Short mmCIF file of C-alpha atoms and ligand atoms in Angstrom, two decimals:
data_model
loop_
_atom_site.label_atom_id
_atom_site.label_comp_id
_atom_site.label_asym_id
_atom_site.label_seq_id
_atom_site.Cartn_x
_atom_site.Cartn_y
_atom_site.Cartn_z
CA MET T 1 55.56 124.39 -72.40
CA SER T 2 53.77 122.84 -69.45
CA TRP T 3 53.74 124.23 -65.91
CA THR T 4 56.33 122.87 -63.48
CA LYS T 5 56.69 122.84 -59.73
CA GLU T 6 59.43 125.49 -60.18
CA ASP T 7 57.07 127.80 -62.14
CA LEU T 8 54.62 127.54 -59.28
CA HIS T 9 57.35 128.39 -56.74
CA ARG T 10 58.32 131.48 -58.74
CA LEU T 11 54.71 132.61 -59.05
CA ILE T 12 54.21 132.30 -55.32
CA LYS T 13 57.39 134.20 -54.48
CA THR T 14 56.43 137.12 -56.74
CA LYS T 15 52.68 137.20 -56.20
CA LEU T 16 52.22 136.32 -52.57
CA ALA T 17 55.23 138.33 -51.38
CA ASP T 18 54.98 138.53 -47.58
CA ARG T 19 51.26 137.84 -47.24
CA LEU T 20 50.19 134.92 -45.15
CA PHE T 21 48.74 132.07 -47.25
CA ILE T 22 46.29 129.78 -45.49
CA VAL T 23 44.74 126.63 -46.92
CA VAL T 24 41.68 125.24 -45.16
CA SER T 25 40.27 121.78 -45.78
CA ASN T 26 38.43 119.14 -43.86
CA ARG T 27 41.11 116.53 -44.51
CA GLU T 28 44.68 117.11 -43.35
CA PRO T 29 47.71 116.73 -45.63
CA TYR T 30 49.68 114.74 -43.02
CA ILE T 31 48.23 112.36 -40.43
CA HIS T 32 50.04 111.09 -37.35
CA ILE T 33 49.15 107.57 -36.34
CA SER T 34 50.37 105.24 -33.61
CA SER T 35 52.38 102.28 -34.74
CA GLY T 36 53.36 100.25 -31.67
CA ASP T 37 55.40 102.61 -29.48
CA GLU T 38 56.25 104.82 -32.44
CA ILE T 39 54.38 107.64 -34.13
CA GLN T 40 54.19 107.46 -37.90
CA CYS T 41 53.42 110.37 -40.21
CA VAL T 42 51.30 109.29 -43.17
CA VAL T 43 50.41 111.21 -46.33
CA PRO T 44 46.84 110.39 -47.34
CA VAL T 45 46.32 109.70 -51.05
CA SER T 46 44.77 112.91 -52.25
CA GLY T 47 44.99 115.10 -55.31
CA LEU T 48 44.65 118.07 -53.03
CA THR T 49 47.85 117.36 -51.12
CA VAL T 50 49.75 116.85 -54.37
CA ALA T 51 48.55 120.23 -55.60
CA LEU T 52 48.86 122.33 -52.51
CA ASP T 53 51.78 120.80 -50.62
CA PRO T 54 54.33 122.41 -53.02
CA VAL T 55 52.53 125.75 -52.68
CA MET T 56 52.69 125.54 -48.92
CA ARG T 57 56.33 124.44 -48.94
CA ALA T 58 57.21 127.43 -51.10
CA CYS T 59 55.36 130.07 -49.13
CA GLY T 60 55.58 128.58 -45.64
CA GLY T 61 51.96 129.30 -44.76
CA VAL T 62 49.47 127.55 -42.53
CA TRP T 63 47.17 124.62 -43.41
CA VAL T 64 44.11 124.37 -41.16
CA ALA T 65 42.36 120.98 -41.09
CA HIS T 66 40.53 118.48 -38.92
CA GLY T 67 43.02 116.41 -36.89
CA SER T 68 41.83 112.86 -37.50
CA GLY T 69 44.88 110.70 -36.72
CA ASP T 70 44.99 108.80 -33.42
CA ALA T 71 48.41 110.32 -32.62
CA ASP T 72 47.67 113.82 -33.96
CA ARG T 73 47.27 115.36 -30.51
CA ARG T 74 50.58 113.96 -29.31
CA VAL T 75 52.71 115.95 -31.76
CA VAL T 76 51.13 119.44 -31.70
CA ASP T 77 52.19 122.49 -29.66
CA GLU T 78 49.91 124.48 -27.33
CA LYS T 79 48.27 126.15 -30.38
CA ASN T 80 47.57 122.75 -31.95
CA ARG T 81 50.26 123.27 -34.59
CA VAL T 82 52.88 120.93 -35.99
CA MET T 83 55.47 121.70 -38.66
CA VAL T 84 55.30 119.52 -41.79
CA PRO T 85 56.48 117.69 -43.83
CA PRO T 86 58.45 115.75 -41.20
CA ASP T 87 61.59 115.35 -43.35
CA GLU T 88 61.72 119.05 -44.32
CA PRO T 89 59.54 121.14 -41.99
CA SER T 90 58.44 124.13 -44.05
CA TYR T 91 54.88 125.03 -43.14
CA SER T 92 52.58 124.74 -40.24
CA LEU T 93 49.59 122.40 -39.93
CA ARG T 94 47.00 123.69 -37.48
CA ARG T 95 44.62 121.02 -36.30
CA ILE T 96 40.98 121.41 -35.33
CA TRP T 97 39.59 118.86 -32.89
CA LEU T 98 36.04 117.59 -33.32
CA THR T 99 33.99 115.53 -30.91
CA ARG T 100 32.36 112.34 -32.14
CA GLU T 101 29.00 114.19 -32.26
CA GLU T 102 30.49 117.07 -34.24
CA GLU T 103 32.05 114.69 -36.75
CA ASP T 104 28.77 112.80 -37.09
CA GLY T 105 26.66 115.90 -37.67
CA TYR T 106 29.07 117.97 -39.76
CA TYR T 107 30.96 115.33 -41.76
CA LEU T 108 28.84 112.18 -42.04
CA GLY T 109 25.54 114.00 -41.65
CA PHE T 110 25.27 117.36 -43.37
CA SER T 111 28.32 117.09 -45.68
CA ASN T 112 27.87 113.52 -46.84
CA GLU T 113 24.19 112.66 -46.38
CA ALA T 114 22.84 116.05 -47.46
CA LEU T 115 25.29 118.06 -49.62
CA TRP T 116 27.01 115.16 -51.41
CA PRO T 117 23.79 113.57 -52.77
CA LEU T 118 22.29 117.04 -53.36
CA CYS T 119 25.15 117.98 -55.70
CA HIS T 120 25.43 114.66 -57.56
CA LEU T 121 22.68 113.50 -59.88
CA ALA T 122 22.85 109.84 -58.92
CA TYR T 123 19.28 109.28 -57.74
CA ALA T 124 20.22 109.08 -54.06
CA PRO T 125 17.94 111.46 -52.17
CA PRO T 126 19.65 113.79 -49.70
CA ILE T 127 18.68 113.57 -46.04
CA PHE T 128 18.27 116.88 -44.24
CA TYR T 129 18.29 117.07 -40.45
CA GLU T 130 18.24 120.37 -38.63
CA ALA T 131 20.58 119.01 -35.95
CA ASP T 132 23.20 118.14 -38.63
CA TRP T 133 22.84 121.60 -40.17
CA ASN T 134 23.36 123.22 -36.76
CA THR T 135 26.47 121.13 -36.19
CA TYR T 136 27.73 122.01 -39.67
CA LYS T 137 27.36 125.71 -38.81
CA LYS T 138 29.08 125.21 -35.47
CA VAL T 139 32.04 123.37 -37.01
CA ASN T 140 32.41 125.99 -39.76
CA GLN T 141 32.68 128.53 -36.92
CA LEU T 142 35.39 126.41 -35.24
CA PHE T 143 37.39 126.51 -38.47
CA ALA T 144 36.79 130.27 -38.78
CA ASP T 145 38.05 130.89 -35.23
CA ALA T 146 41.25 128.96 -35.93
CA VAL T 147 41.85 130.79 -39.23
CA LEU T 148 41.26 134.20 -37.61
CA ASP T 149 43.59 133.31 -34.78
CA GLU T 150 46.31 132.40 -37.29
CA ILE T 151 45.84 135.63 -39.25
CA GLY T 152 45.95 138.02 -36.27
CA ASP T 153 46.52 141.48 -37.76
CA ARG T 154 48.45 140.30 -40.82
CA GLN T 155 47.29 140.49 -44.43
CA ALA T 156 46.25 137.08 -45.65
CA PHE T 157 44.88 134.97 -48.50
CA VAL T 158 42.72 132.08 -47.45
CA PHE T 159 42.10 129.22 -49.90
CA ILE T 160 39.15 127.11 -48.75
CA GLN T 161 38.47 123.58 -50.03
CA ASP T 162 35.19 121.95 -50.81
CA TYR T 163 31.66 121.44 -49.62
CA HIS T 164 32.42 120.84 -45.94
CA LEU T 165 33.14 124.54 -45.44
CA ALA T 166 30.50 126.43 -47.41
CA LEU T 167 29.95 129.02 -44.68
CA LEU T 168 33.57 129.66 -43.81
CA SER T 169 34.39 132.71 -45.92
CA ARG T 170 31.34 134.60 -44.60
CA LEU T 171 32.27 133.78 -41.01
CA ILE T 172 35.89 134.88 -41.50
CA LYS T 173 34.90 138.13 -43.19
CA ALA T 174 32.37 138.97 -40.49
CA GLN T 175 35.35 139.33 -38.12
CA ASN T 176 38.01 140.50 -40.54
CA PRO T 177 36.77 141.98 -43.84
CA GLN T 178 40.35 142.65 -45.07
CA VAL T 179 41.06 138.97 -45.69
CA THR T 180 40.89 137.74 -49.30
CA THR T 181 39.26 134.34 -49.69
CA ALA T 182 38.89 131.86 -52.54
CA GLN T 183 37.04 128.56 -52.43
CA PHE T 184 37.24 125.55 -54.69
CA TRP T 185 34.17 123.30 -54.89
CA HIS T 186 35.48 119.84 -55.84
CA ILE T 187 32.10 118.27 -56.65
CA PRO T 188 29.47 119.27 -59.24
CA TRP T 189 26.95 122.03 -58.62
CA ALA T 190 23.45 120.81 -59.37
CA ASN T 191 20.95 122.76 -61.41
CA PRO T 192 18.67 125.17 -59.49
CA GLU T 193 15.58 122.92 -59.62
CA VAL T 194 17.52 120.22 -57.82
CA PHE T 195 19.33 122.54 -55.44
CA ARG T 196 16.19 124.32 -54.25
CA ILE T 197 15.06 121.30 -52.21
CA CYS T 198 17.76 122.10 -49.65
CA PRO T 199 16.00 123.76 -46.71
CA TRP T 200 19.06 125.97 -46.08
CA GLY T 201 19.94 126.61 -49.72
CA GLU T 202 19.87 130.38 -49.38
CA GLU T 203 22.24 130.37 -46.43
CA LEU T 204 24.64 128.04 -48.24
CA VAL T 205 24.70 130.16 -51.38
CA ASP T 206 25.07 133.32 -49.33
CA GLY T 207 27.91 131.69 -47.39
CA LEU T 208 29.77 130.88 -50.61
CA LEU T 209 29.30 134.43 -51.82
CA GLY T 210 31.44 135.57 -48.90
CA ASN T 211 34.35 134.54 -51.15
CA ASP T 212 36.13 136.86 -53.56
CA LEU T 213 36.67 133.95 -55.92
CA LEU T 214 34.69 130.73 -56.24
CA GLY T 215 36.02 127.93 -58.44
CA PHE T 216 34.40 124.84 -59.97
CA HIS T 217 35.94 122.25 -62.28
CA ILE T 218 34.00 123.20 -65.42
CA GLY T 219 31.98 126.05 -66.89
CA TYR T 220 28.79 124.02 -66.67
CA HIS T 221 28.99 123.91 -62.86
CA CYS T 222 29.71 127.66 -62.81
CA ASP T 223 26.56 128.25 -64.90
CA ASN T 224 24.51 126.03 -62.57
CA PHE T 225 25.75 128.05 -59.62
CA LEU T 226 24.90 131.38 -61.27
CA ASN T 227 21.42 130.10 -62.13
CA THR T 228 20.95 128.93 -58.54
CA VAL T 229 21.90 132.38 -57.27
CA ASN T 230 19.38 133.84 -59.70
CA LEU T 231 16.61 131.61 -58.39
CA LEU T 232 17.33 131.70 -54.68
CA ILE T 233 18.59 135.07 -53.54
CA GLU T 234 18.66 138.80 -54.24
CA ALA T 235 21.82 139.52 -56.18
CA ARG T 236 22.98 140.98 -59.49
CA ILE T 237 24.57 138.53 -61.89
CA ASP T 238 27.11 139.82 -64.37
CA TYR T 239 27.11 136.97 -66.92
CA GLU T 240 29.70 138.80 -69.02
CA ARG T 241 32.31 138.72 -66.23
CA SER T 242 30.87 135.57 -64.65
CA ALA T 243 30.44 137.37 -61.34
CA VAL T 244 27.81 137.85 -58.64
CA ILE T 245 27.33 141.23 -56.96
CA ARG T 246 25.51 141.14 -53.64
CA ASN T 247 25.41 144.06 -51.22
CA ASP T 248 28.19 145.80 -53.21
CA LYS T 249 30.47 142.81 -52.87
CA THR T 250 31.67 140.91 -55.96
CA THR T 251 32.40 137.20 -56.18
CA LEU T 252 34.08 135.94 -59.35
CA ILE T 253 32.93 132.50 -60.49
CA ARG T 254 35.55 130.64 -62.52
CA PRO T 255 36.28 127.14 -63.89
CA PHE T 256 39.62 125.59 -62.85
CA PRO T 257 39.83 121.96 -64.05
CA ILE T 258 41.89 120.10 -61.47
CA SER T 259 44.57 117.64 -62.56
CA VAL T 260 47.51 115.47 -61.48
CA ASP T 261 51.31 115.70 -61.45
CA PHE T 262 51.74 114.30 -64.96
CA ASP T 263 55.57 114.30 -64.98
CA GLN T 264 55.91 112.66 -61.59
CA ILE T 265 53.38 109.92 -62.37
CA SER T 266 55.01 109.27 -65.75
CA ARG T 267 58.43 108.96 -64.12
CA ASP T 268 57.14 106.68 -61.36
CA ALA T 269 55.21 104.52 -63.82
CA ALA T 270 58.33 103.96 -65.93
CA SER T 271 60.43 102.75 -62.97
CA GLU T 272 61.87 99.28 -62.53
CA ASP T 273 59.83 98.84 -59.30
CA ILE T 274 56.58 99.26 -61.19
CA LYS T 275 57.66 96.73 -63.81
CA GLN T 276 58.33 94.22 -61.04
CA GLU T 277 55.00 95.01 -59.42
CA MET T 278 53.25 94.43 -62.76
CA GLU T 279 54.90 91.06 -63.04
CA ARG T 280 53.89 90.17 -59.49
CA ILE T 281 50.25 91.11 -60.20
CA ARG T 282 50.26 89.10 -63.45
CA GLN T 283 51.49 86.03 -61.61
CA THR T 284 49.15 86.43 -58.61
CA TRP T 285 46.02 86.79 -60.74
CA LYS T 286 47.15 84.62 -63.67
CA LEU T 287 46.79 87.42 -66.20
CA ASN T 288 49.49 86.51 -68.68
CA ASP T 289 47.22 85.57 -71.57
CA LYS T 290 44.27 87.77 -70.54
CA ILE T 291 42.78 91.00 -71.83
CA VAL T 292 42.77 93.15 -68.70
CA GLY T 293 40.36 95.93 -67.82
CA VAL T 294 40.96 98.08 -64.73
CA SER T 295 38.74 100.29 -62.60
CA VAL T 296 39.84 102.25 -59.54
CA ASP T 297 37.33 103.97 -57.27
CA ARG T 298 36.30 104.89 -53.81
CA VAL T 299 33.25 102.73 -53.18
CA ASP T 300 30.70 105.47 -53.73
CA TYR T 301 27.27 105.32 -55.36
CA THR T 302 28.22 108.20 -57.66
CA LYS T 303 30.97 106.11 -59.32
CA GLY T 304 28.60 103.77 -61.18
CA ILE T 305 30.26 100.51 -60.09
CA PRO T 306 27.09 98.34 -60.38
CA ASN T 307 26.37 99.83 -63.84
CA ARG T 308 29.87 98.78 -64.93
CA LEU T 309 29.41 95.23 -63.67
CA LEU T 310 26.07 94.95 -65.47
CA ALA T 311 27.67 96.17 -68.70
CA LEU T 312 30.43 93.57 -68.34
CA ASP T 313 27.77 90.91 -67.79
CA LYS T 314 25.96 92.02 -70.95
CA PHE T 315 29.23 92.04 -72.91
CA LEU T 316 30.14 88.49 -71.87
CA ALA T 317 26.66 87.24 -72.68
CA LYS T 318 26.61 88.88 -76.11
CA TYR T 319 30.19 87.98 -77.04
CA PRO T 320 30.83 84.55 -75.50
CA GLU T 321 34.11 84.29 -77.45
CA TYR T 322 35.55 86.68 -74.86
CA GLN T 323 34.67 84.43 -71.94
CA ARG T 324 37.84 83.04 -70.31
CA ARG T 325 39.81 85.82 -72.02
CA VAL T 326 38.71 89.09 -70.39
CA VAL T 327 39.28 90.04 -66.74
CA LEU T 328 38.10 93.20 -64.99
CA LEU T 329 40.27 94.16 -62.01
CA GLN T 330 38.21 96.39 -59.76
CA LEU T 331 40.21 98.21 -57.07
CA ALA T 332 37.82 99.58 -54.51
CA GLU T 333 38.71 101.81 -51.60
CA PRO T 334 36.18 101.52 -48.74
CA SER T 335 34.63 104.91 -48.05
CA ARG T 336 32.10 106.46 -45.62
CA THR T 337 31.18 103.00 -44.41
CA HIS T 338 29.18 104.36 -41.44
CA ILE T 339 26.52 105.74 -43.81
CA ARG T 340 23.63 103.39 -44.60
CA LYS T 341 23.59 104.11 -48.33
CA TYR T 342 27.25 103.06 -48.55
CA LYS T 343 26.63 99.87 -46.58
CA GLU T 344 23.85 98.99 -49.02
CA LEU T 345 26.09 99.74 -51.99
CA ASN T 346 28.78 97.40 -50.65
CA LEU T 347 26.23 94.60 -50.36
CA GLU T 348 24.89 95.30 -53.86
CA ILE T 349 28.41 95.14 -55.36
CA ASP T 350 29.28 91.94 -53.45
CA ASP T 351 26.10 90.33 -54.78
CA LEU T 352 26.73 91.39 -58.36
CA VAL T 353 30.36 90.24 -58.32
CA GLU T 354 29.34 86.90 -56.89
CA GLU T 355 26.45 86.47 -59.33
CA ILE T 356 28.41 87.39 -62.47
CA ASN T 357 31.47 85.35 -61.50
CA TRP T 358 29.22 82.36 -60.72
CA LYS T 359 27.49 82.68 -64.08
CA TYR T 360 30.66 82.67 -66.20
CA GLN T 361 33.53 81.20 -64.23
CA SER T 362 35.37 78.33 -65.78
CA GLY T 363 38.47 76.51 -64.52
CA ASP T 364 40.58 79.06 -62.69
CA TRP T 365 39.16 81.98 -64.70
CA LYS T 366 36.53 84.38 -63.40
CA PRO T 367 35.65 87.65 -65.08
CA ILE T 368 35.80 90.00 -62.07
CA ILE T 369 38.60 90.31 -59.56
CA TYR T 370 37.28 92.54 -56.83
CA ILE T 371 39.98 93.98 -54.54
CA ARG T 372 38.33 95.95 -51.77
CA GLU T 373 41.24 97.66 -50.02
CA HIS T 374 43.37 100.76 -49.96
CA CYS T 375 46.10 100.25 -52.51
CA SER T 376 49.55 101.91 -52.37
CA PRO T 377 50.26 104.51 -55.09
CA PRO T 378 52.87 102.26 -56.81
CA GLY T 379 50.36 99.39 -56.69
CA ILE T 380 47.76 101.50 -58.48
CA LEU T 381 50.25 102.57 -61.15
CA ALA T 382 51.12 98.94 -61.85
CA PHE T 383 47.42 98.12 -62.31
CA TYR T 384 46.97 101.08 -64.67
CA ARG T 385 49.96 100.00 -66.71
CA LEU T 386 48.68 96.44 -67.07
CA ALA T 387 45.36 97.52 -68.44
CA HIS T 388 44.21 97.07 -71.99
CA PHE T 389 41.36 99.38 -71.06
CA CYS T 390 40.34 101.46 -68.03
CA ILE T 391 36.67 102.06 -67.19
CA VAL T 392 35.44 105.20 -65.43
CA SER T 393 31.65 104.99 -65.36
CA SER T 394 30.62 107.66 -62.84
CA LEU T 395 26.95 108.61 -62.79
CA HIS T 396 28.14 112.13 -61.97
CA ASP T 397 31.62 113.35 -61.01
CA GLY T 398 33.13 116.80 -60.49
CA MET T 399 36.28 115.88 -62.42
CA ASN T 400 37.58 112.31 -61.73
CA LEU T 401 41.31 112.05 -61.23
CA VAL T 402 41.54 108.33 -61.98
CA THR T 403 41.22 109.23 -65.68
CA LYS T 404 44.22 111.54 -65.51
CA GLU T 405 46.29 109.16 -63.38
CA PHE T 406 45.65 106.37 -65.88
CA ILE T 407 46.69 108.56 -68.82
CA SER T 408 49.80 109.90 -67.03
CA SER T 409 50.92 106.38 -66.19
CA ARG T 410 50.76 105.18 -69.81
CA VAL T 411 54.32 106.00 -70.80
CA ASP T 412 53.98 103.19 -73.37
CA GLU T 413 51.30 105.30 -75.14
CA ASP T 414 48.83 102.45 -75.12
CA GLY T 415 45.55 101.60 -73.39
CA VAL T 416 41.97 102.75 -73.98
CA LEU T 417 39.98 104.97 -71.64
CA ILE T 418 36.24 104.24 -71.44
CA LEU T 419 34.76 107.35 -69.86
CA SER T 420 31.36 108.43 -68.62
CA ARG T 421 29.99 111.56 -70.27
CA PHE T 422 28.87 112.71 -66.85
CA THR T 423 32.34 113.44 -65.48
CA GLY T 424 34.06 116.82 -65.56
CA ALA T 425 36.99 115.03 -67.20
CA ALA T 426 34.87 114.22 -70.27
CA ARG T 427 35.10 117.90 -71.31
CA GLU T 428 38.87 117.73 -71.69
CA LEU T 429 39.63 114.11 -72.53
CA THR T 430 37.96 114.04 -75.91
CA GLU T 431 39.90 111.03 -77.26
CA ALA T 432 38.32 108.69 -74.71
CA LEU T 433 35.51 106.31 -75.71
CA PHE T 434 32.42 107.86 -74.18
CA ILE T 435 29.61 106.02 -72.48
CA ASN T 436 26.34 106.74 -70.77
CA PRO T 437 26.68 104.40 -67.78
CA TYR T 438 22.90 103.93 -67.62
CA ALA T 439 22.77 102.65 -71.24
CA THR T 440 23.89 99.09 -70.47
CA ASP T 441 23.81 97.75 -74.05
CA ASP T 442 25.81 100.62 -75.52
CA PHE T 443 28.21 100.39 -72.61
CA ALA T 444 28.75 96.66 -73.35
CA GLU T 445 29.31 97.52 -77.00
CA THR T 446 31.93 100.12 -76.03
CA ILE T 447 33.82 97.48 -74.03
CA ARG T 448 33.98 95.40 -77.22
CA LYS T 449 35.13 98.43 -79.20
CA ALA T 450 37.89 99.15 -76.68
CA ILE T 451 39.11 95.55 -76.83
CA GLU T 452 39.06 95.40 -80.61
CA MET T 453 40.53 98.84 -81.28
CA PRO T 454 43.63 98.50 -83.49
CA LYS T 455 46.92 99.33 -81.81
CA ARG T 456 47.65 102.32 -84.06
CA GLN T 457 44.34 103.93 -83.12
CA ARG T 458 44.86 103.22 -79.42
CA GLN T 459 48.25 104.83 -79.56
CA ALA T 460 47.10 107.86 -81.52
CA ARG T 461 44.34 108.49 -79.00
CA MET T 462 46.59 107.93 -76.00
CA ARG T 463 49.24 110.30 -77.38
CA LYS T 464 46.63 113.07 -77.62
CA LEU T 465 45.25 112.32 -74.18
CA ARG T 466 48.75 112.47 -72.71
CA HIS T 467 49.41 115.79 -74.39
CA THR T 468 46.21 117.22 -72.89
CA VAL T 469 47.03 116.10 -69.34
CA GLU T 470 50.67 117.15 -69.65
CA GLN T 471 49.62 120.67 -70.67
CA ASN T 472 46.90 120.94 -68.06
CA ASN T 473 48.67 119.52 -65.04
CA ILE T 474 48.14 120.15 -61.35
CA TYR T 475 50.66 123.02 -61.27
CA LYS T 476 48.66 124.88 -63.90
CA TRP T 477 45.53 124.41 -61.76
CA ALA T 478 47.21 125.79 -58.63
CA GLY T 479 48.96 128.54 -60.62
CA ASN T 480 45.73 129.71 -62.23
CA VAL T 481 43.86 129.83 -58.92
CA ILE T 482 46.68 131.76 -57.23
CA SER T 483 47.07 134.20 -60.15
CA GLU T 484 43.35 134.91 -60.16
CA LEU T 485 43.35 135.32 -56.39
CA THR T 486 46.26 137.72 -56.35
CA ASN T 487 44.80 139.72 -59.26
CA LEU T 488 41.90 140.66 -57.07
CA GLY T 489 43.53 143.97 -56.39
CA LEU T 490 45.59 143.49 -53.28
P1 ADQ G 501 36.88 111.62 -55.39
O1 ADQ G 501 35.40 111.44 -55.44
O2 ADQ G 501 37.57 110.97 -54.25
O3 ADQ G 501 37.29 113.17 -55.45
P2 ADQ G 501 38.63 111.01 -57.77
O4 ADQ G 501 38.91 112.33 -58.40
O5 ADQ G 501 38.39 109.91 -58.74
O6 ADQ G 501 37.40 111.02 -56.80
O7 ADQ G 501 39.89 110.61 -56.89
C1 ADQ G 501 39.96 109.35 -56.29
C2 ADQ G 501 41.39 109.12 -55.80
O8 ADQ G 501 41.40 108.00 -54.93
C3 ADQ G 501 42.37 108.84 -56.92
O9 ADQ G 501 43.58 109.52 -56.67
C4 ADQ G 501 42.58 107.31 -56.85
O10 ADQ G 501 43.86 106.87 -57.26
C5 ADQ G 501 42.39 107.07 -55.36
N1 ADQ G 501 41.89 105.71 -55.13
C6 ADQ G 501 40.77 105.15 -55.61
N2 ADQ G 501 40.67 103.86 -55.22
C7 ADQ G 501 41.76 103.61 -54.49
C8 ADQ G 501 42.24 102.43 -53.81
N3 ADQ G 501 41.57 101.27 -53.82
N4 ADQ G 501 43.39 102.56 -53.13
C9 ADQ G 501 44.07 103.74 -53.11
N5 ADQ G 501 43.67 104.85 -53.73
C10 ADQ G 501 42.53 104.79 -54.42
C11 ADQ G 501 36.57 114.43 -55.45
C12 ADQ G 501 35.53 114.60 -56.56
C13 ADQ G 501 36.16 114.36 -57.92
C14 ADQ G 501 37.37 115.27 -58.11
C15 ADQ G 501 38.30 115.21 -56.91
C16 ADQ G 501 39.39 116.29 -56.98
O11 ADQ G 501 34.43 113.71 -56.35
O12 ADQ G 501 35.21 114.59 -58.96
O13 ADQ G 501 38.08 114.86 -59.27
O14 ADQ G 501 37.59 115.42 -55.69
O15 ADQ G 501 38.83 117.57 -57.10
#
């Protein structure tokens, strides 16, 4: 039996009882934006909202996040709160306001130019500026003040998300040691030799050890974290329990592989609307007699987009019989475009797409269709369903949810997943075809293998992949974190 939304509701009712449940993340689950004279409430595409929105609806807690919408301030009360979701107000969203300088230093600077490259092995060197670090500390304190204000003298669980808020649990506990906190780190944790270049590594690790529970996607990241603790600070490590004891305080370190809402995606993908959308895409891009590959990413240097294009180039050169027959549809969501490294990546991808298409195009066929825009969720499902194969070629990735969305959408039990070994998802999705994205020739060979795989084998693999994702869905992830959190003796 797989976990359902209802199981999660029941767990919350029994385990959380009347304690206040607070989620804290940089990104908000609902954004208010101006649309002419109206205000629109938008749900950003995010695995996190899918996972935690049902939890929040069930327990009616508070979600604290950075208010980033241009109409966000217009809908909040005097405590910067607004009830969400708009159609069924059930929990409160408390917004934190950041100045342009604070956003630059904390979000673009320390989070995304220092911590992001530090934690991903993608050969992009982190940039450390003391001013960014100071802003990061200041903004973590702003979040802590808001959380403490929400808690007052109640008993509370606080569930902190990601690398933007590494110092938060420590700052909360300094004021209110009774609060129980858990944090989930959505990106990899690098090995200690890599991590030690961070000038404030000790403070970051100490900050994270303010938590009672610290989660990563896979055991390997937990081990890297424990080894980093061992190298950087004074603490006792209990490898048996996977725990760190520092100044008599214990932090449990646990793997919780994140996932998607398998049932919902499967239902949506089987709908008549998606079938029509598939037809529309086929007509627009003239795909009717083509073998279609699909990739879906934020444009980020960790996702290995250039490596994928080079492998496709190699494949077409080595197997010219596939020219005019194979098309790679690359959906690319612009991301962090104010950071230089990302600007350079965009130029590199544009060049490669242009070069490869120029080299092979013939008549109205070109091998790469590059769609750089935010795509609606139904649009993405239609692309997944059209695909003969889906390529995920990350150089390093905490989990990678595109893999699980692709699998959940394949209600027809067909389609091949080509998957980088360097994703968290590779640990679970063992029926994928694995690649090393740096090994261009092997990668090209794997594209051929995916295309030529007999239908029976494709289906057998996809059936197993679907079973894995169905069993390990997003509700299991949330349920496991909450069970572990509530077992901490409160
Ligand atoms: P991300 O690095 O953002 O997440 P990923 O897990 O692949 O990576 O999620 C990307 C999401 O963006 C998917 O839901 C996908 O559908 C969506 N998306 C991509 N391109 C899009 C487009 N053009 N239009 C609309 N939507 C698009 C971080 C970590 C991951 C980890 C997640 C969750 O880096 O390793 O899996 O958090 O913990």
